[in-house]
mmCIF file of C-alpha atoms in Angstrom:
data_model
loop_
_atom_site.group_PDB
_atom_site.id
_atom_site.type_symbol
_atom_site.label_atom_id
_atom_site.label_comp_id
_atom_site.label_asym_id
_atom_site.label_seq_id
_atom_site.Cartn_x
_atom_site.Cartn_y
_atom_site.Cartn_z
ATOM 1 C CA MET A 22 139.210 116.244 138.330
ATOM 2 C CA GLU A 23 136.592 117.966 136.236
ATOM 3 C CA ALA A 24 133.254 118.967 137.683
ATOM 4 C CA GLU A 25 130.861 117.459 135.189
ATOM 5 C CA SER A 26 128.236 114.777 134.827
ATOM 6 C CA SER A 27 130.441 112.099 136.334
ATOM 7 C CA TYR A 28 129.776 113.402 139.844
ATOM 8 C CA SER A 29 126.718 112.686 141.894
ATOM 9 C CA GLY A 30 124.188 114.806 143.707
ATOM 10 C CA ILE A 31 124.116 112.757 146.923
ATOM 11 C CA PRO A 32 124.830 114.557 150.187
ATOM 12 C CA PRO A 33 127.998 113.332 151.932
ATOM 13 C CA GLN A 34 126.171 112.184 155.035
ATOM 14 C CA GLN A 35 124.242 109.595 152.987
ATOM 15 C CA ALA A 36 127.485 108.179 151.666
ATOM 16 C CA ASN A 37 128.982 107.977 155.151
ATOM 17 C CA ALA A 38 125.903 106.183 156.439
ATOM 18 C CA ALA A 39 126.340 103.544 153.756
ATOM 19 C CA GLY A 40 130.044 103.062 154.320
ATOM 20 C CA GLY A 41 131.157 105.035 151.273
ATOM 21 C CA ALA A 42 128.605 103.787 148.748
ATOM 22 C CA SER A 43 125.520 105.968 148.763
ATOM 23 C CA SER A 44 122.190 105.320 147.066
ATOM 24 C CA GLY A 45 121.114 106.412 143.584
ATOM 25 C CA ASP A 46 120.629 109.847 142.107
ATOM 26 C CA THR A 47 118.189 112.383 143.418
ATOM 27 C CA ALA A 48 115.171 113.186 141.253
ATOM 28 C CA GLU A 49 116.507 116.740 140.950
ATOM 29 C CA ALA A 50 119.842 115.544 139.558
ATOM 30 C CA ARG A 51 118.095 113.290 137.037
ATOM 31 C CA ARG A 52 115.855 116.126 135.848
ATOM 32 C CA TYR A 53 118.762 118.557 135.582
ATOM 33 C CA HIS A 54 120.888 116.263 133.423
ATOM 34 C CA ARG A 55 117.926 115.169 131.335
ATOM 35 C CA LEU A 56 117.275 118.840 130.536
ATOM 36 C CA GLN A 57 120.940 119.412 129.738
ATOM 37 C CA ARG A 58 121.025 116.467 127.326
ATOM 38 C CA ARG A 59 117.843 117.636 125.602
ATOM 39 C CA LEU A 60 119.227 121.140 125.301
ATOM 40 C CA GLY A 61 122.432 119.762 123.802
ATOM 41 C CA ALA A 62 120.472 117.662 121.309
ATOM 42 C CA VAL A 63 118.391 120.660 120.226
ATOM 43 C CA ASP A 64 121.538 122.744 119.851
ATOM 44 C CA LEU A 65 123.108 120.048 117.666
ATOM 45 C CA VAL A 66 120.016 119.657 115.496
ATOM 46 C CA LEU A 67 119.716 123.435 115.156
ATOM 47 C CA GLY A 68 123.334 123.787 114.080
ATOM 48 C CA LEU A 69 123.097 120.974 111.543
ATOM 49 C CA GLY A 70 119.722 122.248 110.362
ATOM 50 C CA VAL A 71 120.989 125.766 109.739
ATOM 51 C CA MET A 72 123.933 124.536 107.680
ATOM 52 C CA GLY A 73 121.650 122.114 105.827
ATOM 53 C CA VAL A 74 119.156 124.852 104.951
ATOM 54 C CA ILE A 75 121.922 127.196 103.796
ATOM 55 C CA LEU A 76 123.146 124.485 101.423
ATOM 56 C CA ALA A 77 119.735 123.203 100.278
ATOM 57 C CA THR A 78 118.457 126.672 99.404
ATOM 58 C CA ASP A 79 121.841 127.709 97.960
ATOM 59 C CA TRP A 80 121.854 130.713 100.262
ATOM 60 C CA THR A 81 125.547 129.972 100.609
ATOM 61 C CA SER A 82 126.057 131.154 97.019
ATOM 62 C CA ASP A 83 124.011 134.276 97.744
ATOM 63 C CA PHE A 84 126.152 134.997 100.810
ATOM 64 C CA ARG A 85 129.309 134.432 98.777
ATOM 65 C CA ASN A 86 128.155 136.710 95.946
ATOM 66 C CA PHE A 87 127.207 139.428 98.421
ATOM 67 C CA ALA A 88 130.628 139.189 100.102
ATOM 68 C CA VAL A 89 132.446 139.288 96.753
ATOM 69 C CA ARG A 90 130.527 142.387 95.659
ATOM 70 C CA LEU A 91 131.483 144.220 98.834
ATOM 71 C CA ALA A 92 135.115 143.053 98.891
ATOM 72 C CA GLY A 93 135.907 143.491 95.222
ATOM 73 C CA ASP A 94 139.055 141.713 94.087
ATOM 74 C CA SER A 95 140.218 140.739 97.574
ATOM 75 C CA HIS A 96 139.589 137.020 98.154
ATOM 76 C CA ALA A 97 140.636 137.290 101.813
ATOM 77 C CA ALA A 98 138.229 140.183 102.450
ATOM 78 C CA ALA A 99 135.369 138.352 100.735
ATOM 79 C CA LEU A 100 136.071 135.247 102.804
ATOM 80 C CA PHE A 101 136.153 137.372 105.954
ATOM 81 C CA LEU A 102 132.748 138.868 105.144
ATOM 82 C CA TYR A 103 131.238 135.485 104.240
ATOM 83 C CA THR A 104 132.498 133.881 107.470
ATOM 84 C CA THR A 105 131.182 136.862 109.424
ATOM 85 C CA ILE A 106 127.704 136.300 107.956
ATOM 86 C CA LEU A 107 127.759 132.630 109.007
ATOM 87 C CA LEU A 108 129.041 133.400 112.500
ATOM 88 C CA LEU A 109 126.485 136.149 113.112
ATOM 89 C CA LEU A 110 123.646 133.988 111.816
ATOM 90 C CA THR A 111 124.514 130.915 113.882
ATOM 91 C CA GLY A 112 125.354 133.028 116.936
ATOM 92 C CA PHE A 113 122.018 134.833 116.796
ATOM 93 C CA LEU A 114 119.999 131.638 116.307
ATOM 94 C CA GLY A 115 121.815 129.890 119.148
ATOM 95 C CA LEU A 116 121.450 132.745 121.612
ATOM 96 C CA GLY A 117 118.008 131.593 122.720
ATOM 97 C CA LEU A 118 119.321 128.140 123.660
ATOM 98 C CA ASP A 119 122.225 129.710 125.524
ATOM 99 C CA TYR A 120 119.752 131.771 127.551
ATOM 100 C CA ILE A 121 117.701 128.658 128.328
ATOM 101 C CA GLY A 122 120.889 127.047 129.630
ATOM 102 C CA PHE A 123 121.493 130.112 131.795
ATOM 103 C CA ARG A 124 117.963 129.834 133.234
ATOM 104 C CA ILE A 125 118.360 126.099 133.903
ATOM 105 C CA GLU A 126 121.498 126.746 135.986
ATOM 106 C CA HIS A 127 119.525 129.259 138.059
ATOM 107 C CA ARG A 128 116.481 127.026 138.306
ATOM 108 C CA TYR A 129 118.571 124.303 139.937
ATOM 109 C CA ARG A 130 120.429 126.799 142.157
ATOM 110 C CA LEU A 131 123.799 126.059 140.573
ATOM 111 C CA SER A 132 124.425 129.629 139.399
ATOM 112 C CA HIS A 133 124.010 133.054 140.906
ATOM 113 C CA GLN A 134 125.500 134.953 137.976
ATOM 114 C CA ARG A 135 123.490 138.009 137.010
ATOM 115 C CA LEU A 136 122.102 138.433 133.517
ATOM 116 C CA ARG A 137 124.395 141.353 132.753
ATOM 117 C CA SER A 138 127.503 139.366 133.716
ATOM 118 C CA TRP A 139 126.295 136.368 131.705
ATOM 119 C CA ALA A 140 125.648 138.567 128.657
ATOM 120 C CA TRP A 141 129.164 140.009 128.943
ATOM 121 C CA ASP A 142 130.610 136.472 129.066
ATOM 122 C CA GLN A 143 128.572 135.581 125.983
ATOM 123 C CA ALA A 144 129.955 138.605 124.158
ATOM 124 C CA LYS A 145 133.531 137.713 125.085
ATOM 125 C CA GLY A 146 132.970 134.102 124.084
ATOM 126 C CA PHE A 147 131.588 135.143 120.711
ATOM 127 C CA ALA A 148 134.529 137.502 120.168
ATOM 128 C CA LEU A 149 137.005 134.675 120.785
ATOM 129 C CA THR A 150 135.034 132.308 118.546
ATOM 130 C CA PHE A 151 134.952 134.986 115.853
ATOM 131 C CA LEU A 152 138.696 135.589 116.066
ATOM 132 C CA PHE A 153 139.765 131.938 116.043
ATOM 133 C CA SER A 154 137.253 130.999 113.340
ATOM 134 C CA GLN A 155 138.384 133.780 111.027
ATOM 135 C CA VAL A 156 142.048 132.858 111.433
ATOM 136 C CA LEU A 157 141.457 129.136 110.824
ATOM 137 C CA VAL A 158 139.139 129.669 107.849
ATOM 138 C CA GLN A 159 141.595 132.074 106.207
ATOM 139 C CA LEU A 160 144.406 129.561 106.663
ATOM 140 C CA LEU A 161 142.267 126.728 105.322
ATOM 141 C CA TYR A 162 141.378 128.413 102.046
ATOM 142 C CA LEU A 163 144.886 129.811 101.662
ATOM 143 C CA LEU A 164 146.184 126.242 101.810
ATOM 144 C CA ILE A 165 143.539 125.099 99.317
ATOM 145 C CA ARG A 166 144.776 127.757 96.888
ATOM 146 C CA MET A 167 148.454 126.969 97.447
ATOM 147 C CA GLN A 168 148.219 123.156 97.698
ATOM 148 C CA PRO A 169 145.171 121.935 95.758
ATOM 149 C CA GLN A 170 146.126 118.276 96.212
ATOM 150 C CA TRP A 171 147.538 118.182 99.731
ATOM 151 C CA TRP A 172 145.828 121.079 101.517
ATOM 152 C CA TRP A 173 144.062 118.704 103.864
ATOM 153 C CA VAL A 174 147.329 117.251 105.215
ATOM 154 C CA THR A 175 148.867 120.662 105.872
ATOM 155 C CA ALA A 176 145.598 121.921 107.389
ATOM 156 C CA TRP A 177 145.574 118.913 109.709
ATOM 157 C CA ALA A 178 149.116 119.674 110.892
ATOM 158 C CA VAL A 179 148.310 123.370 111.427
ATOM 159 C CA LEU A 180 145.193 122.513 113.470
ATOM 160 C CA LEU A 181 147.184 120.093 115.625
ATOM 161 C CA LEU A 182 149.813 122.739 116.367
ATOM 162 C CA PHE A 183 147.059 125.261 117.052
ATOM 163 C CA SER A 184 145.500 122.891 119.619
ATOM 164 C CA VAL A 185 148.826 122.524 121.438
ATOM 165 C CA LEU A 186 149.294 126.305 121.450
ATOM 166 C CA LEU A 187 145.811 126.825 122.913
ATOM 167 C CA ALA A 188 146.514 124.299 125.683
ATOM 168 C CA GLN A 189 149.658 126.233 126.566
ATOM 169 C CA ILE A 190 148.235 129.752 126.550
ATOM 170 C CA ALA A 191 144.819 128.928 128.050
ATOM 171 C CA PRO A 192 145.806 129.477 131.733
ATOM 172 C CA VAL A 193 147.471 132.841 131.083
ATOM 173 C CA VAL A 194 145.424 134.252 128.188
ATOM 174 C CA LEU A 195 142.013 132.590 127.785
ATOM 175 C CA PHE A 196 140.750 131.609 131.238
ATOM 176 C CA PRO A 197 141.564 135.017 132.807
ATOM 177 C CA ILE A 198 139.179 136.584 130.289
ATOM 178 C CA PHE A 199 136.290 134.887 132.089
ATOM 179 C CA PHE A 200 137.552 134.194 135.622
ATOM 180 C CA ARG A 201 139.766 135.745 138.279
ATOM 181 C CA PHE A 202 142.753 133.878 139.690
ATOM 182 C CA ARG A 203 145.003 134.714 142.601
ATOM 183 C CA VAL A 204 147.934 132.993 144.286
ATOM 184 C CA LEU A 205 146.700 130.604 146.973
ATOM 185 C CA THR A 206 147.341 132.128 150.398
ATOM 186 C CA ASP A 207 147.061 128.833 152.332
ATOM 187 C CA GLU A 208 150.785 128.144 152.790
ATOM 188 C CA GLU A 209 150.329 124.689 154.310
ATOM 189 C CA LEU A 210 148.142 123.453 151.443
ATOM 190 C CA THR A 211 150.421 125.064 148.872
ATOM 191 C CA SER A 212 153.415 123.274 150.394
ATOM 192 C CA ARG A 213 151.632 119.905 150.419
ATOM 193 C CA LEU A 214 150.501 120.202 146.825
ATOM 194 C CA THR A 215 153.892 121.428 145.629
ATOM 195 C CA ARG A 216 155.661 118.487 147.269
ATOM 196 C CA MET A 217 153.190 116.115 145.652
ATOM 197 C CA CYS A 218 153.951 117.623 142.246
ATOM 198 C CA GLU A 219 157.680 117.278 142.820
ATOM 199 C CA ARG A 220 157.279 113.586 143.655
ATOM 200 C CA ALA A 221 155.293 113.118 140.448
ATOM 201 C CA GLY A 222 157.904 114.969 138.382
ATOM 202 C CA ALA A 223 155.494 117.748 137.429
ATOM 203 C CA LYS A 224 157.001 121.236 137.264
ATOM 204 C CA ILE A 225 154.484 123.962 138.075
ATOM 205 C CA ARG A 226 154.580 127.750 138.196
ATOM 206 C CA GLY A 227 152.433 127.943 141.305
ATOM 207 C CA VAL A 228 149.158 127.133 143.038
ATOM 208 C CA TYR A 229 146.234 129.444 142.329
ATOM 209 C CA GLU A 230 142.782 130.006 143.758
ATOM 210 C CA TRP A 231 140.138 130.068 141.052
ATOM 211 C CA LYS A 232 137.343 132.533 141.931
ATOM 212 C CA LEU A 233 134.594 130.306 140.594
ATOM 213 C CA SER A 234 132.078 131.358 143.253
ATOM 214 C CA GLU A 235 131.609 134.700 141.508
ATOM 215 C CA LYS A 236 129.536 132.900 138.875
ATOM 216 C CA THR A 237 128.580 129.416 140.043
ATOM 217 C CA LYS A 238 128.234 127.160 143.066
ATOM 218 C CA LYS A 239 129.995 124.327 141.259
ATOM 219 C CA ALA A 240 133.518 123.238 142.200
ATOM 220 C CA ASN A 241 136.543 122.156 140.216
ATOM 221 C CA ALA A 242 140.310 121.744 140.308
ATOM 222 C CA ALA A 243 142.831 121.132 137.573
ATOM 223 C CA LEU A 244 146.444 120.985 136.486
ATOM 224 C CA MET A 245 146.347 123.545 133.669
ATOM 225 C CA GLY A 246 148.735 124.452 130.907
ATOM 226 C CA LEU A 247 151.792 122.988 129.239
ATOM 227 C CA GLY A 248 155.462 123.594 129.935
ATOM 228 C CA SER A 249 156.129 127.042 131.376
ATOM 229 C CA THR A 250 152.414 127.801 131.888
ATOM 230 C CA ARG A 251 151.543 124.697 133.917
ATOM 231 C CA ARG A 252 149.927 125.475 137.247
ATOM 232 C CA ILE A 253 147.528 124.099 139.850
ATOM 233 C CA VAL A 254 144.151 125.830 140.025
ATOM 234 C CA ILE A 255 141.613 125.110 142.769
ATOM 235 C CA SER A 256 138.200 126.723 142.851
ATOM 236 C CA ASP A 257 137.317 128.708 145.942
ATOM 237 C CA THR A 258 134.127 126.652 146.187
ATOM 238 C CA LEU A 259 136.248 123.520 146.564
ATOM 239 C CA LEU A 260 138.537 125.180 149.104
ATOM 240 C CA GLU A 261 135.524 126.163 151.209
ATOM 241 C CA THR A 262 134.027 122.668 151.119
ATOM 242 C CA CYS A 263 136.909 120.182 151.279
ATOM 243 C CA ASN A 264 139.671 119.708 153.820
ATOM 244 C CA HIS A 265 143.345 119.453 152.904
ATOM 245 C CA ASP A 266 143.346 115.649 152.643
ATOM 246 C CA GLU A 267 140.406 115.718 150.256
ATOM 247 C CA ILE A 268 141.943 118.452 148.100
ATOM 248 C CA GLU A 269 145.194 116.504 148.032
ATOM 249 C CA SER A 270 143.338 113.445 146.741
ATOM 250 C CA VAL A 271 141.732 115.548 144.003
ATOM 251 C CA LEU A 272 145.124 116.858 142.908
ATOM 252 C CA ALA A 273 146.596 113.350 143.060
ATOM 253 C CA HIS A 274 144.048 112.362 140.429
ATOM 254 C CA GLU A 275 145.126 115.295 138.252
ATOM 255 C CA LEU A 276 148.767 114.350 138.669
ATOM 256 C CA GLY A 277 147.863 110.849 137.523
ATOM 257 C CA HIS A 278 147.129 112.372 134.118
ATOM 258 C CA HIS A 279 150.625 113.862 134.129
ATOM 259 C CA VAL A 280 152.335 110.644 135.198
ATOM 260 C CA TYR A 281 150.560 108.620 132.510
ATOM 261 C CA ARG A 282 151.131 111.405 129.940
ATOM 262 C CA HIS A 283 147.420 111.542 129.164
ATOM 263 C CA MET A 284 147.643 115.073 127.749
ATOM 264 C CA TRP A 285 150.132 114.070 125.063
ATOM 265 C CA LYS A 286 148.374 110.772 124.403
ATOM 266 C CA ALA A 287 145.090 112.626 123.985
ATOM 267 C CA ILE A 288 146.754 115.003 121.517
ATOM 268 C CA ALA A 289 148.068 112.005 119.573
ATOM 269 C CA VAL A 290 144.645 110.330 119.531
ATOM 270 C CA GLN A 291 143.023 113.592 118.512
ATOM 271 C CA GLY A 292 145.622 113.859 115.777
ATOM 272 C CA VAL A 293 144.575 110.499 114.346
ATOM 273 C CA VAL A 294 140.897 111.443 114.543
ATOM 274 C CA THR A 295 141.383 114.838 112.902
ATOM 275 C CA PHE A 296 143.549 113.291 110.171
ATOM 276 C CA PHE A 297 140.647 110.983 109.356
ATOM 277 C CA GLY A 298 138.311 113.972 109.483
ATOM 278 C CA PHE A 299 140.366 116.028 107.047
ATOM 279 C CA TRP A 300 140.631 113.055 104.708
ATOM 280 C CA CYS A 301 136.824 112.848 104.718
ATOM 281 C CA LEU A 302 136.638 116.590 104.083
ATOM 282 C CA LYS A 303 138.910 116.199 101.067
ATOM 283 C CA LEU A 304 136.646 113.515 99.600
ATOM 284 C CA VAL A 305 133.480 115.533 100.188
ATOM 285 C CA VAL A 306 134.948 118.763 98.785
ATOM 286 C CA ARG A 307 136.106 116.979 95.637
ATOM 287 C CA TRP A 308 132.730 115.291 95.257
ATOM 288 C CA ALA A 309 130.970 118.653 95.594
ATOM 289 C CA ALA A 310 133.238 120.105 92.887
ATOM 290 C CA LEU A 311 132.766 117.255 90.428
ATOM 291 C CA HIS A 312 129.366 115.672 91.001
ATOM 292 C CA TRP A 313 127.092 118.023 92.947
ATOM 293 C CA GLU A 314 124.757 119.966 90.672
ATOM 294 C CA ARG A 315 126.041 123.311 91.975
ATOM 295 C CA HIS A 316 129.686 122.306 91.426
ATOM 296 C CA TYR A 317 131.288 124.155 94.331
ATOM 297 C CA GLN A 318 134.976 124.236 93.423
ATOM 298 C CA GLN A 319 137.592 123.570 96.111
ATOM 299 C CA ILE A 320 138.554 127.223 96.302
ATOM 300 C CA ASP A 321 134.909 128.350 96.405
ATOM 301 C CA PHE A 322 134.260 129.186 100.057
ATOM 302 C CA ALA A 323 130.548 128.630 99.452
ATOM 303 C CA ASN A 324 131.387 125.000 100.325
ATOM 304 C CA LEU A 325 132.217 125.966 103.928
ATOM 305 C CA PRO A 326 128.772 124.934 105.326
ATOM 306 C CA LEU A 327 129.290 121.519 103.728
ATOM 307 C CA MET A 328 132.640 121.194 105.511
ATOM 308 C CA ILE A 329 131.010 122.201 108.804
ATOM 309 C CA LEU A 330 128.272 119.592 108.340
ATOM 310 C CA VAL A 331 130.778 116.817 107.643
ATOM 311 C CA ALA A 332 133.081 117.790 110.521
ATOM 312 C CA THR A 333 130.151 117.971 112.967
ATOM 313 C CA ALA A 334 128.759 114.610 111.834
ATOM 314 C CA ILE A 335 132.149 112.940 112.284
ATOM 315 C CA SER A 336 132.538 114.460 115.760
ATOM 316 C CA VAL A 337 129.107 113.204 116.843
ATOM 317 C CA LEU A 338 129.690 109.700 115.471
ATOM 318 C CA LEU A 339 133.082 109.396 117.173
ATOM 319 C CA MET A 340 131.984 110.946 120.478
ATOM 320 C CA PRO A 341 131.217 107.575 122.187
ATOM 321 C CA VAL A 342 134.652 106.265 121.191
ATOM 322 C CA MET A 343 136.427 109.389 122.435
ATOM 323 C CA ASN A 344 134.442 109.308 125.674
ATOM 324 C CA ALA A 345 135.376 105.665 126.203
ATOM 325 C CA TYR A 346 139.056 106.541 125.774
ATOM 326 C CA SER A 347 138.669 109.441 128.199
ATOM 327 C CA ARG A 348 137.007 107.214 130.813
ATOM 328 C CA PHE A 349 139.916 104.755 130.502
ATOM 329 C CA ASN A 350 142.352 107.583 131.249
ATOM 330 C CA GLU A 351 140.262 108.736 134.184
ATOM 331 C CA ARG A 352 140.301 105.259 135.718
ATOM 332 C CA GLN A 353 144.097 105.190 135.439
ATOM 333 C CA ALA A 354 144.328 108.586 137.123
ATOM 334 C CA ASP A 355 142.031 107.366 139.910
ATOM 335 C CA VAL A 356 144.303 104.403 140.637
ATOM 336 C CA TYR A 357 147.308 106.711 140.792
ATOM 337 C CA ALA A 358 145.452 108.906 143.291
ATOM 338 C CA TRP A 359 144.626 105.952 145.530
ATOM 339 C CA GLN A 360 148.236 104.766 145.457
ATOM 340 C CA THR A 361 149.598 108.245 146.148
ATOM 341 C CA VAL A 362 147.410 109.251 149.090
ATOM 342 C CA GLY A 363 147.472 105.760 150.565
ATOM 343 C CA SER A 364 143.795 105.830 151.546
ATOM 344 C CA VAL A 365 140.615 106.007 149.521
ATOM 345 C CA GLN A 366 138.545 107.630 152.255
ATOM 346 C CA ALA A 367 139.603 111.184 151.405
ATOM 347 C CA PHE A 368 139.057 110.449 147.717
ATOM 348 C CA CYS A 369 135.542 109.119 148.313
ATOM 349 C CA SER A 370 134.528 111.975 150.583
ATOM 350 C CA ALA A 371 135.882 114.505 148.069
ATOM 351 C CA MET A 372 133.888 112.824 145.320
ATOM 352 C CA GLU A 373 130.714 113.049 147.362
ATOM 353 C CA LYS A 374 131.239 116.712 148.168
ATOM 354 C CA LEU A 375 131.968 117.516 144.535
ATOM 355 C CA ALA A 376 128.877 115.582 143.575
ATOM 356 C CA ALA A 377 126.682 117.546 145.929
ATOM 357 C CA LEU A 378 128.099 120.867 144.739
ATOM 358 C CA ASN A 379 127.728 120.013 141.049
ATOM 359 C CA LEU A 380 124.380 118.200 141.212
ATOM 360 C CA ALA A 381 125.871 115.396 139.142
ATOM 361 C CA GLU A 382 124.487 112.047 138.112
ATOM 362 C CA ARG A 383 125.846 109.301 140.338
ATOM 363 C CA GLU A 384 124.324 106.252 138.688
ATOM 364 C CA PRO A 385 123.439 107.060 135.065
ATOM 365 C CA SER A 386 122.343 104.267 132.776
ATOM 366 C CA ARG A 387 125.073 102.488 130.857
ATOM 367 C CA TRP A 388 124.043 103.989 127.543
ATOM 368 C CA VAL A 389 123.959 107.522 128.966
ATOM 369 C CA GLU A 390 127.430 107.055 130.395
ATOM 370 C CA ALA A 391 128.724 105.559 127.136
ATOM 371 C CA LEU A 392 127.313 108.331 124.965
ATOM 372 C CA PHE A 393 127.756 111.444 127.100
ATOM 373 C CA HIS A 394 130.204 110.951 129.973
ATOM 374 C CA SER A 395 133.917 111.624 129.614
ATOM 375 C CA HIS A 396 134.387 110.385 133.220
ATOM 376 C CA PRO A 397 133.199 107.126 134.801
ATOM 377 C CA ALA A 398 130.063 107.549 136.884
ATOM 378 C CA THR A 399 130.711 108.588 140.474
ATOM 379 C CA GLY A 400 129.094 105.492 141.958
ATOM 380 C CA ARG A 401 131.317 103.200 139.908
ATOM 381 C CA ARG A 402 134.416 105.225 140.763
ATOM 382 C CA MET A 403 133.713 104.977 144.474
ATOM 383 C CA ARG A 404 132.995 101.254 144.309
ATOM 384 C CA ALA A 405 136.248 100.777 142.404
ATOM 385 C CA ALA A 406 138.104 102.741 145.084
ATOM 386 C CA LEU A 407 136.669 100.628 147.898
ATOM 387 C CA ALA A 408 137.423 97.422 145.983
ATOM 388 C CA TRP A 409 141.001 98.575 145.438
ATOM 389 C CA ALA A 410 141.369 99.362 149.145
ATOM 390 C CA ASP A 411 140.078 95.899 150.107
ATOM 391 C CA ALA A 412 142.499 94.247 147.684
ATOM 392 C CA HIS A 413 145.492 96.168 149.075
ATOM 393 C CA ARG A 414 144.943 95.725 152.796
#
């Protein structure tokens, strides 16, 4: 059950006073999410603008020529240098927006992370982005050289496998880079959650406490990993706020994703989307080689900003569709949680506590939910829970 904009900012006592259906969002929650959406829009426009300028001014050719001069006859080294230039440029230009986001979290009392710790996280995040980007770009242009006609199909398959690998290693390799985890010491809660997983047919390696409070006041819980790395993680902020019944209802929702195989379905859907994306990339790259005045050949990595522009545009255009699919999955997982715990009261109270911790929008407008929310709005989820309970009395 992710802690994002689908949760509300309404104190639990207001919900209890209204019988489980509290009033609308606080003004503070509305302002916070309005700022976050504006910041995201500026970040998107900046990213597209930078790539557009690099192409329009043909700086991309200048960057390529500079990289080739330094690397000599090594295509891989020249590509590494060119990609480094792009990553450093975009990283530097985006740093100001990242800092604004850091200040917004502090302004709304959602974070108590110090600037030095935040800067260190930014550095680690950039290092990971740099590493993964270099590997993927090298593979992409290697495939273009080896398979001029079908590179896009092989690249699609490689990216899909890479996504599965990341999902598997994330709990043991990636997340520990930014957060501390330790085995949950609450034996009673561990036993309850483990039994619930066994009933759902989910094999886990353990239950872990996620030390989220070291950086934020927000709360979260998840079933992370694939296969041998799958585990339950519960933030210490959630453990401090919710009782065992409420935490069990949160995990029941996560197990709903397992029971309905949402992870694998999402990978399949993402596979279809990325296949379409790579097909579009193939068309654009060929057009740039044949019809654009600068005639960037397929193998010419000066066309990389064009690929980034196309991929970003496709992602933005398909975001409402992907969010709608995600909200459908979340509703299924909610129903499984209600059926598993047998009562919606713990679920509703957990939702309200999560909402208060995360300062989330409870009743966003329909268009905001459709465009930006991967989860149904909290108010609608709670009303659905109460309606389900009435229908199953």
